[in-house]
CSV table of C-alpha atoms in Angstrom, one decimal:
chain,number,residue,atom,x,y,z
A,1,MET,CA,176.2,-5.2,61.7
A,2,LYS,CA,173.0,-5.7,60.2
A,3,GLU,CA,173.7,-4.0,57.0
A,4,ALA,CA,176.6,-6.2,57.1
A,5,SER,CA,174.4,-9.4,57.4
A,6,PRO,CA,173.4,-11.3,54.3
A,7,ILE,CA,169.9,-11.8,56.1
A,8,SER,CA,169.1,-8.0,55.8
A,9,HIS,CA,169.5,-8.2,52.0
A,10,LEU,CA,167.5,-11.2,51.1
A,11,SER,CA,164.3,-10.3,49.3
A,12,GLU,CA,161.5,-12.5,47.0
A,13,ASP,CA,163.6,-12.0,43.9
A,14,ASP,CA,166.5,-13.9,45.0
A,15,THR,CA,166.9,-17.3,43.5
A,16,ALA,CA,170.3,-18.7,45.0
A,17,ALA,CA,170.5,-21.6,46.9
A,18,VAL,CA,173.1,-21.2,50.2
A,19,TYR,CA,175.0,-24.4,51.8
A,20,LYS,CA,176.5,-23.4,54.8
A,21,PHE,CA,179.0,-25.5,56.4
A,22,TYR,CA,180.5,-25.6,59.8
A,23,SER,CA,183.0,-27.8,61.7
A,24,ARG,CA,182.4,-26.8,65.0
A,25,PRO,CA,178.4,-27.5,66.9
A,26,ASN,CA,176.0,-25.3,67.7
A,27,VAL,CA,177.4,-23.8,71.2
A,28,PRO,CA,176.7,-21.3,73.6
A,29,VAL,CA,178.4,-18.0,73.0
A,30,THR,CA,180.1,-15.9,76.1
A,31,LEU,CA,181.9,-12.9,76.6
A,32,GLU,CA,184.9,-15.4,77.2
A,33,THR,CA,184.3,-17.5,74.0
A,34,GLU,CA,186.9,-16.5,71.0
A,35,SER,CA,185.9,-14.1,67.8
A,36,SER,CA,186.4,-16.7,65.7
A,37,VAL,CA,183.8,-18.6,67.3
A,38,TRP,CA,181.3,-16.5,67.2
A,39,VAL,CA,181.8,-14.6,64.2
A,40,HIS,CA,181.5,-18.0,61.9
A,41,HIS,CA,179.2,-19.4,64.2
A,42,VAL,CA,176.3,-22.0,63.1
A,43,ARG,CA,173.5,-19.9,64.7
A,44,LEU,CA,173.9,-17.4,61.6
A,45,GLY,CA,173.4,-20.1,59.1
A,46,LEU,CA,170.3,-21.4,61.3
A,47,GLU,CA,169.1,-18.1,61.0
A,48,MET,CA,169.6,-17.7,57.6
A,49,GLN,CA,167.8,-20.8,56.8
A,50,LYS,CA,164.7,-19.5,58.9
A,51,ALA,CA,164.8,-16.1,56.8
A,52,MET,CA,164.9,-18.1,53.5
A,53,LYS,CA,162.7,-20.8,53.9
A,54,PRO,CA,159.2,-18.3,53.7
A,55,LEU,CA,160.7,-16.8,50.4
A,56,GLY,CA,161.0,-19.9,48.9
A,57,LEU,CA,164.6,-20.6,48.8
A,58,GLN,CA,166.9,-23.3,49.6
A,59,CYS,CA,169.4,-23.2,52.5
A,60,ILE,CA,171.3,-26.0,53.7
A,61,VAL,CA,172.6,-25.9,56.9
A,62,THR,CA,175.3,-28.9,58.1
A,63,ALA,CA,177.4,-28.9,61.8
A,64,PRO,CA,178.5,-31.9,63.9
A,65,ASP,CA,175.4,-31.6,65.6
A,66,ILE,CA,172.9,-30.8,63.1
A,67,LYS,CA,170.9,-33.0,60.8
A,68,ALA,CA,170.3,-31.3,58.0
A,69,ASP,CA,167.6,-32.2,55.5
A,70,ASN,CA,170.2,-32.5,52.7
A,71,PRO,CA,169.9,-34.2,49.3
A,72,TYR,CA,173.3,-33.6,48.7
A,73,ASP,CA,176.1,-36.2,50.2
A,74,SER,CA,178.8,-32.9,49.9
A,75,LEU,CA,179.0,-29.6,49.8
A,76,GLU,CA,180.9,-30.7,46.4
A,77,ALA,CA,178.0,-32.1,45.5
A,78,PHE,CA,175.8,-28.8,46.0
A,79,LEU,CA,178.0,-27.1,44.0
A,80,ILE,CA,178.2,-29.3,41.2
A,81,ALA,CA,174.7,-29.9,41.1
A,82,LYS,CA,173.8,-26.0,41.0
A,83,ALA,CA,176.2,-25.5,38.3
A,84,LEU,CA,174.5,-28.6,36.2
A,85,GLY,CA,171.2,-26.5,36.5
A,86,ALA,CA,169.5,-28.8,39.3
A,87,SER,CA,167.2,-27.7,42.2
A,88,GLY,CA,167.7,-30.3,44.5
A,89,GLN,CA,164.3,-30.1,45.8
């Protein structure tokens, strides 16, 4: 699992920004939680954000119960800005 996680592959020479959009809130996961919930859980986005920040990399995480520091109105606006070369910061 560690080898498959993008967090394991971050390095100081990375330049890409990440926008993680989650439709489910950040809720606890238990043994009874369906695999589709824990595999795509907002916690991965939050951990990725925490790992990227010291590297100076932008990672925006959005979920129903998370108010992101987000300079973009939507995922589409983020993608368009990045395609046009805008940093957003």
